């Protein structure tokens, strides 16, 4: 359980939330784990199925506190809200800024600064930890090229320029990605990114990790009242959660990519757990997918220090923190969107 930017996150899956006077009480087997005054909160987000009392739901609705229910794995279920207040204004601001190229680029630029920074430091971490086992010069060149691209982002004026710089940096990053795979390269190798469909074991794992991360980003955006379908970097397309994909960009390398590399390099995933379809797609079998999901939940529970908030939070809450910061940027509480800069 953690309070973050006036939002209470209840991450234990087997607790019940109730109302005691003007306080929300977190109970586990009738034992009180936490008591928080409602007047200190803007939102309550709970992971799990145990639930909350009708009295607490009513109090939250009356006081304008959004009560959000997610599954234990982080999939969005529902919000309990009273009369709509701030979310209408927030979403209208989101829509206006998404339609305004100058304002949209200001947010998209910072998202990509976060992506390139984090991609670079994944490579730098590999050099630091495994310099004698990899082609360190090749990885270093890719890192330097990505680093040189970051100042260019600050000068762009069109979305086309943004995507050009991002595409080149992504190409540099993935050109060195195979060096980060340390074991069983006969079955776990990376030549290039293949998406629809994934054409090898590593791409199958990356695609699945990105899908899980997109789901988490969607839930995070819904909890703060933002529309996950209206983005700033990724533009509108029917059925595409463009803003969730925006939020995903900053976390691809430090969370999803490093997670996949860890599974391979620590031999938690075996090459026998994949199968080839007639169209060339490589997919994980059911047992491998279950092991992947279990390890993903474990990784999300690990704590890091958030570089902007200066607080220790779980990896699984980073998307929620960034969604909160984005909402505050759109409300005018922050001058600009602070990207997640991992190191």
Short mmCIF file of C-alpha atoms in Angstrom, two decimals:
data_model
loop_
_atom_site.label_atom_id
_atom_site.label_comp_id
_atom_site.label_asym_id
_atom_site.label_seq_id
_atom_site.Cartn_x
_atom_site.Cartn_y
_atom_site.Cartn_z
CA UNK A 1 0.00 0.00 0.00
CA UNK A 2 1.28 3.46 -0.87
CA UNK A 3 0.13 7.05 -1.09
CA UNK A 4 1.35 8.75 -4.24
CA UNK A 5 0.36 12.28 -5.27
CA UNK A 6 -2.75 12.23 -3.02
CA UNK A 7 -3.83 8.86 -4.40
CA UNK A 8 -3.97 5.75 -2.22
CA UNK A 9 -2.78 2.60 -4.01
CA UNK A 10 -3.84 -0.64 -2.33
CA UNK A 11 -1.70 -3.32 -3.97
CA UNK A 12 -2.48 -6.21 -1.62
CA UNK A 13 -5.04 -8.45 -3.37
CA UNK A 14 -6.81 -9.82 -0.27
CA UNK A 15 -7.90 -6.70 1.62
CA UNK A 16 -11.26 -4.98 2.10
CA UNK A 17 -11.86 -1.25 2.16
CA UNK A 18 -14.40 0.25 4.53
CA UNK A 19 -15.48 3.58 5.96
CA UNK A 20 -14.92 4.64 9.56
CA UNK A 21 -16.10 8.18 10.16
CA UNK A 22 -14.17 10.34 7.72
CA UNK A 23 -11.48 7.71 7.12
CA UNK A 24 -10.91 4.89 4.67
CA UNK A 25 -9.84 1.77 6.54
CA UNK A 26 -7.87 -1.06 4.91
CA UNK A 27 -8.74 -4.42 6.49
CA UNK A 28 -7.16 -7.84 6.14
CA UNK A 29 -8.87 -10.68 8.00
CA UNK A 30 -10.57 -8.07 10.24
CA UNK A 31 -7.18 -6.55 11.14
CA UNK A 32 -6.73 -2.83 10.37
CA UNK A 33 -3.63 -2.33 8.21
CA UNK A 34 -4.06 1.37 7.45
CA UNK A 35 -6.36 4.29 8.17
CA UNK A 36 -6.27 7.36 5.92
CA UNK A 37 -8.41 10.52 6.19
CA UNK A 38 -10.58 10.95 3.11
CA UNK A 39 -9.97 14.68 2.96
CA UNK A 40 -6.31 13.96 2.09
CA UNK A 41 -7.20 11.91 -0.98
CA UNK A 42 -8.11 12.58 -4.61
CA UNK A 43 -8.38 8.92 -5.53
CA UNK A 44 -8.23 5.34 -4.24
CA UNK A 45 -7.00 2.53 -6.50
CA UNK A 46 -7.26 -1.07 -5.36
CA UNK A 47 -5.77 -4.16 -7.01
CA UNK A 48 -7.83 -7.28 -6.36
CA UNK A 49 -11.36 -8.63 -6.04
CA UNK A 50 -12.22 -8.39 -2.33
CA UNK A 51 -13.96 -5.04 -2.73
CA UNK A 52 -15.15 -2.06 -0.74
CA UNK A 53 -18.14 -1.26 1.44
CA UNK A 54 -21.17 0.57 -0.03
CA UNK A 55 -20.68 3.22 2.66
CA UNK A 56 -17.16 3.94 1.43
CA UNK A 57 -18.32 4.05 -2.19
CA UNK A 58 -21.00 6.54 -1.27
CA UNK A 59 -18.61 8.72 0.71
CA UNK A 60 -16.10 8.73 -2.14
CA UNK A 61 -18.80 9.66 -4.65
CA UNK A 62 -20.03 12.48 -2.42
CA UNK A 63 -16.56 13.90 -1.84
CA UNK A 64 -15.43 13.62 -5.46
CA UNK A 65 -12.87 10.88 -4.71
CA UNK A 66 -12.56 8.40 -7.57
CA UNK A 67 -12.54 4.79 -6.36
CA UNK A 68 -10.97 2.52 -8.97
CA UNK A 69 -10.98 -1.27 -9.10
CA UNK A 70 -8.25 -3.16 -10.96
CA UNK A 71 -7.54 -6.87 -11.13
CA UNK A 72 -4.57 -8.20 -9.18
CA UNK A 73 -2.57 -8.12 -12.43
CA UNK A 74 -3.51 -4.47 -13.09
CA UNK A 75 -6.30 -4.72 -15.67
CA UNK A 76 -8.89 -1.96 -15.37
CA UNK A 77 -12.32 -3.06 -14.12
CA UNK A 78 -14.36 0.00 -13.09
CA UNK A 79 -14.44 3.44 -11.54
CA UNK A 80 -16.89 4.55 -8.86
CA UNK A 81 -17.49 8.29 -9.19
CA UNK A 82 -20.12 10.79 -8.21
CA UNK A 83 -21.22 13.75 -10.31
CA UNK A 84 -18.66 14.39 -13.06
CA UNK A 85 -16.44 17.33 -12.20
CA UNK A 86 -12.78 17.50 -13.08
CA UNK A 87 -12.66 14.67 -15.61
CA UNK A 88 -14.77 16.55 -18.17
CA UNK A 89 -12.46 19.56 -18.05
CA UNK A 90 -9.39 17.33 -18.07
CA UNK A 91 -10.53 15.35 -21.12
CA UNK A 92 -11.55 18.46 -23.04
CA UNK A 93 -8.07 19.84 -22.42
CA UNK A 94 -6.59 16.52 -23.56
CA UNK A 95 -8.59 16.62 -26.79
CA UNK A 96 -7.71 20.25 -27.52
CA UNK A 97 -4.00 19.73 -26.97
CA UNK A 98 -3.99 16.52 -28.99
CA UNK A 99 -5.48 18.44 -31.94
CA UNK A 100 -2.98 21.31 -31.60
CA UNK A 101 0.31 20.22 -33.20
CA UNK A 102 2.49 22.65 -31.26
CA UNK A 103 1.06 21.68 -27.87
CA UNK A 104 0.94 18.01 -28.81
CA UNK A 105 4.61 18.03 -29.85
CA UNK A 106 5.60 19.61 -26.52
CA UNK A 107 4.33 16.50 -24.70
CA UNK A 108 5.38 14.00 -27.37
CA UNK A 109 8.91 15.42 -27.37
CA UNK A 110 9.33 14.78 -23.64
CA UNK A 111 7.93 11.27 -23.98
CA UNK A 112 10.57 10.50 -26.60
CA UNK A 113 13.32 12.12 -24.55
CA UNK A 114 12.38 9.62 -21.86
CA UNK A 115 12.36 6.74 -24.33
CA UNK A 116 15.77 7.56 -25.81
CA UNK A 117 17.32 8.24 -22.42
CA UNK A 118 16.09 4.92 -21.07
CA UNK A 119 17.12 2.98 -24.18
CA UNK A 120 20.60 4.41 -23.89
CA UNK A 121 20.93 3.45 -20.25
CA UNK A 122 19.85 -0.12 -20.91
CA UNK A 123 22.85 -0.34 -23.22
CA UNK A 124 25.13 1.45 -20.76
CA UNK A 125 24.07 -0.92 -17.98
CA UNK A 126 25.01 -3.89 -20.18
CA UNK A 127 28.46 -2.41 -20.79
CA UNK A 128 28.95 -1.86 -17.08
CA UNK A 129 27.82 -5.34 -16.05
CA UNK A 130 28.99 -7.52 -18.95
CA UNK A 131 31.80 -5.69 -20.75
CA UNK A 132 33.88 -8.87 -21.18
CA UNK A 133 30.99 -10.95 -22.52
CA UNK A 134 29.65 -8.62 -25.18
CA UNK A 135 30.95 -6.51 -28.04
CA UNK A 136 31.25 -3.48 -25.80
CA UNK A 137 32.45 -1.20 -28.61
CA UNK A 138 29.39 -1.95 -30.73
CA UNK A 139 27.04 -1.34 -27.81
CA UNK A 140 28.90 1.84 -26.87
CA UNK A 141 28.57 3.22 -30.41
CA UNK A 142 24.84 2.61 -30.38
CA UNK A 143 24.55 4.29 -26.97
CA UNK A 144 26.47 7.36 -28.15
CA UNK A 145 24.38 7.65 -31.31
CA UNK A 146 21.18 7.55 -29.25
CA UNK A 147 22.62 10.13 -26.85
CA UNK A 148 23.39 12.44 -29.78
CA UNK A 149 19.77 12.20 -30.91
CA UNK A 150 18.31 13.52 -27.65
CA UNK A 151 19.30 17.21 -28.19
CA UNK A 152 17.80 17.01 -31.69
CA UNK A 153 14.38 16.23 -30.20
CA UNK A 154 14.40 19.56 -28.40
CA UNK A 155 14.66 21.43 -31.72
CA UNK A 156 11.89 19.74 -33.74
CA UNK A 157 8.74 21.56 -34.80
CA UNK A 158 6.77 18.83 -36.59
CA UNK A 159 5.60 15.34 -35.71
CA UNK A 160 7.35 14.02 -38.82
CA UNK A 161 10.69 15.20 -37.47
CA UNK A 162 9.93 13.57 -34.13
CA UNK A 163 9.21 10.20 -35.71
CA UNK A 164 12.30 10.48 -37.90
CA UNK A 165 14.61 10.94 -34.92
CA UNK A 166 12.80 8.29 -32.88
CA UNK A 167 12.95 5.78 -35.73
CA UNK A 168 16.67 6.26 -36.23
CA UNK A 169 17.35 5.93 -32.50
CA UNK A 170 15.22 2.77 -32.28
CA UNK A 171 17.20 1.30 -35.19
CA UNK A 172 20.47 2.03 -33.38
CA UNK A 173 19.16 0.51 -30.16
CA UNK A 174 17.95 -2.71 -31.76
CA UNK A 175 21.15 -3.01 -33.80
CA UNK A 176 22.93 -3.73 -30.50
CA UNK A 177 20.14 -5.66 -28.77
CA UNK A 178 21.45 -9.10 -29.71
CA UNK A 179 24.63 -8.33 -27.75
CA UNK A 180 22.56 -8.14 -24.56
CA UNK A 181 21.49 -11.79 -24.93
CA UNK A 182 24.09 -13.81 -23.05
CA UNK A 183 22.84 -17.40 -23.16
CA UNK A 184 21.49 -19.96 -25.63
CA UNK A 185 21.85 -17.77 -28.71
CA UNK A 186 21.06 -20.72 -30.91
CA UNK A 187 17.42 -20.38 -29.88
CA UNK A 188 17.33 -16.86 -28.41
CA UNK A 189 18.72 -14.43 -30.96
CA UNK A 190 17.65 -11.02 -32.23
CA UNK A 191 18.25 -9.81 -35.78
CA UNK A 192 15.52 -7.18 -36.09
CA UNK A 193 12.18 -6.23 -34.59
CA UNK A 194 9.26 -8.21 -36.06
CA UNK A 195 5.77 -7.46 -34.76
CA UNK A 196 2.87 -8.82 -36.79
CA UNK A 197 3.72 -11.59 -36.52
CA UNK A 198 6.79 -12.08 -34.30
CA UNK A 199 9.20 -14.31 -36.22
CA UNK A 200 11.46 -15.63 -33.46
CA UNK A 201 11.42 -16.44 -29.75
CA UNK A 202 12.79 -13.09 -28.60
CA UNK A 203 10.31 -11.07 -30.65
CA UNK A 204 7.48 -13.25 -29.35
CA UNK A 205 8.51 -12.38 -25.78
CA UNK A 206 8.97 -8.68 -26.53
CA UNK A 207 5.54 -8.44 -28.18
CA UNK A 208 3.87 -10.13 -25.24
CA UNK A 209 5.66 -7.88 -22.73
CA UNK A 210 4.61 -4.77 -24.70
CA UNK A 211 1.01 -6.01 -24.75
CA UNK A 212 1.04 -6.42 -20.96
CA UNK A 213 2.61 -3.00 -20.53
CA UNK A 214 0.02 -1.38 -22.81
CA UNK A 215 -2.73 -2.93 -20.71
CA UNK A 216 -1.18 -1.52 -17.54
CA UNK A 217 -0.79 1.92 -19.16
CA UNK A 218 -4.45 1.86 -20.23
CA UNK A 219 -5.55 1.09 -16.67
CA UNK A 220 -3.31 3.85 -15.30
CA UNK A 221 -4.79 6.43 -17.67
CA UNK A 222 -8.36 5.39 -16.88
CA UNK A 223 -7.73 5.80 -13.15
CA UNK A 224 -6.79 9.49 -13.57
CA UNK A 225 -9.64 10.29 -15.95
CA UNK A 226 -7.69 10.50 -19.22
CA UNK A 227 -8.89 8.97 -22.48
CA UNK A 228 -6.42 6.20 -23.41
CA UNK A 229 -7.48 6.44 -27.08
CA UNK A 230 -6.39 10.07 -27.64
CA UNK A 231 -2.62 10.51 -27.73
CA UNK A 232 0.00 13.13 -28.42
CA UNK A 233 2.76 11.09 -30.06
CA UNK A 234 0.55 8.39 -31.56
CA UNK A 235 -2.38 9.98 -33.36
CA UNK A 236 -5.99 8.84 -33.49
CA UNK A 237 -6.79 5.56 -35.16
CA UNK A 238 -10.00 3.56 -34.62
CA UNK A 239 -9.51 0.95 -31.92
CA UNK A 240 -5.97 2.04 -31.04
CA UNK A 241 -5.18 3.18 -27.51
CA UNK A 242 -2.90 5.95 -28.68
CA UNK A 243 -2.24 7.58 -25.31
CA UNK A 244 -1.50 4.18 -23.73
CA UNK A 245 1.05 3.63 -26.50
CA UNK A 246 2.52 7.06 -25.69
CA UNK A 247 2.93 6.11 -22.04
CA UNK A 248 4.36 2.76 -23.06
CA UNK A 249 7.28 4.31 -24.95
CA UNK A 250 9.13 5.47 -21.84
CA UNK A 251 8.88 2.04 -20.22
CA UNK A 252 9.67 -0.26 -23.14
CA UNK A 253 13.43 -0.46 -22.59
CA UNK A 254 13.84 -0.24 -18.79
CA UNK A 255 10.89 -2.46 -17.89
CA UNK A 256 9.76 -4.69 -20.78
CA UNK A 257 13.07 -5.19 -22.63
CA UNK A 258 15.15 -5.73 -19.50
CA UNK A 259 12.52 -8.13 -18.20
CA UNK A 260 12.71 -10.26 -21.36
CA UNK A 261 16.52 -10.22 -21.23
CA UNK A 262 16.44 -11.31 -17.59
CA UNK A 263 14.20 -14.28 -18.39
CA UNK A 264 16.58 -15.39 -21.13
CA UNK A 265 19.87 -14.69 -19.37
CA UNK A 266 18.80 -16.38 -16.12
CA UNK A 267 17.38 -19.34 -18.06
CA UNK A 268 13.86 -18.94 -16.66
CA UNK A 269 12.41 -19.57 -20.13
CA UNK A 270 13.31 -22.63 -22.22
CA UNK A 271 13.34 -22.69 -26.01
CA UNK A 272 11.01 -25.72 -25.99
CA UNK A 273 8.21 -23.43 -24.77
CA UNK A 274 7.59 -21.90 -28.22
CA UNK A 275 5.91 -23.15 -31.36
CA UNK A 276 5.88 -22.12 -35.01
CA UNK A 277 2.65 -21.48 -36.90
CA UNK A 278 2.13 -22.04 -40.62
CA UNK A 279 2.33 -18.30 -41.35
CA UNK A 280 5.77 -18.10 -39.72
CA UNK A 281 4.58 -16.60 -36.43
CA UNK A 282 6.35 -17.77 -33.28
CA UNK A 283 4.18 -17.99 -30.18
CA UNK A 284 4.61 -19.08 -26.59
CA UNK A 285 2.90 -22.25 -25.42
CA UNK A 286 0.49 -22.09 -22.48
CA UNK A 287 2.97 -23.17 -19.79
CA UNK A 288 5.58 -20.69 -20.98
CA UNK A 289 3.00 -17.91 -21.05
CA UNK A 290 1.96 -18.73 -17.48
CA UNK A 291 5.60 -18.68 -16.32
CA UNK A 292 6.08 -15.37 -18.16
CA UNK A 293 3.03 -13.83 -16.46
CA UNK A 294 4.12 -15.05 -13.02
CA UNK A 295 7.58 -13.56 -13.47
CA UNK A 296 6.05 -10.32 -14.82
CA UNK A 297 4.01 -9.89 -11.66
CA UNK A 298 7.12 -10.48 -9.57
CA UNK A 299 9.06 -7.89 -11.53
CA UNK A 300 6.28 -5.32 -11.14
CA UNK A 301 6.46 -5.73 -7.35
CA UNK A 302 10.16 -4.79 -7.26
CA UNK A 303 10.85 -1.26 -6.06
CA UNK A 304 12.81 1.55 -7.67
CA UNK A 305 13.36 5.20 -6.86
CA UNK A 306 11.19 7.38 -9.09
CA UNK A 307 13.54 10.05 -10.53
CA UNK A 308 11.01 12.89 -10.47
CA UNK A 309 8.96 12.09 -7.38
CA UNK A 310 12.04 11.05 -5.36
CA UNK A 311 10.05 8.21 -3.82
CA UNK A 312 10.51 4.45 -3.83
CA UNK A 313 7.66 2.81 -5.70
CA UNK A 314 7.00 -0.54 -7.33
CA UNK A 315 7.71 -0.94 -11.04
CA UNK A 316 4.03 -1.73 -11.41
CA UNK A 317 3.13 1.78 -10.23
CA UNK A 318 5.46 3.68 -12.57
CA UNK A 319 2.82 3.88 -15.32
CA UNK A 320 0.34 5.14 -12.72
CA UNK A 321 2.81 7.79 -11.54
CA UNK A 322 3.38 8.96 -15.11
CA UNK A 323 -0.37 9.07 -15.78
CA UNK A 324 -0.82 11.25 -12.70
CA UNK A 325 1.99 13.56 -13.81
CA UNK A 326 0.50 13.81 -17.30
CA UNK A 327 -2.91 14.68 -15.85
CA UNK A 328 -1.33 17.36 -13.68
CA UNK A 329 0.50 18.76 -16.70
CA UNK A 330 -2.76 19.04 -18.62
CA UNK A 331 -4.41 20.74 -15.63
CA UNK A 332 -1.61 23.30 -15.55
CA UNK A 333 -0.14 22.17 -12.23
CA UNK A 334 3.19 21.40 -13.97
CA UNK A 335 4.91 23.54 -16.59
CA UNK A 336 5.75 20.53 -18.75
CA UNK A 337 5.37 16.77 -18.68
CA UNK A 338 8.26 15.15 -16.74
CA UNK A 339 9.27 11.92 -18.49
CA UNK A 340 10.42 8.85 -16.58
CA UNK A 341 14.23 8.92 -16.75
CA UNK A 342 15.67 5.62 -15.54
CA UNK A 343 19.33 5.05 -14.84
#
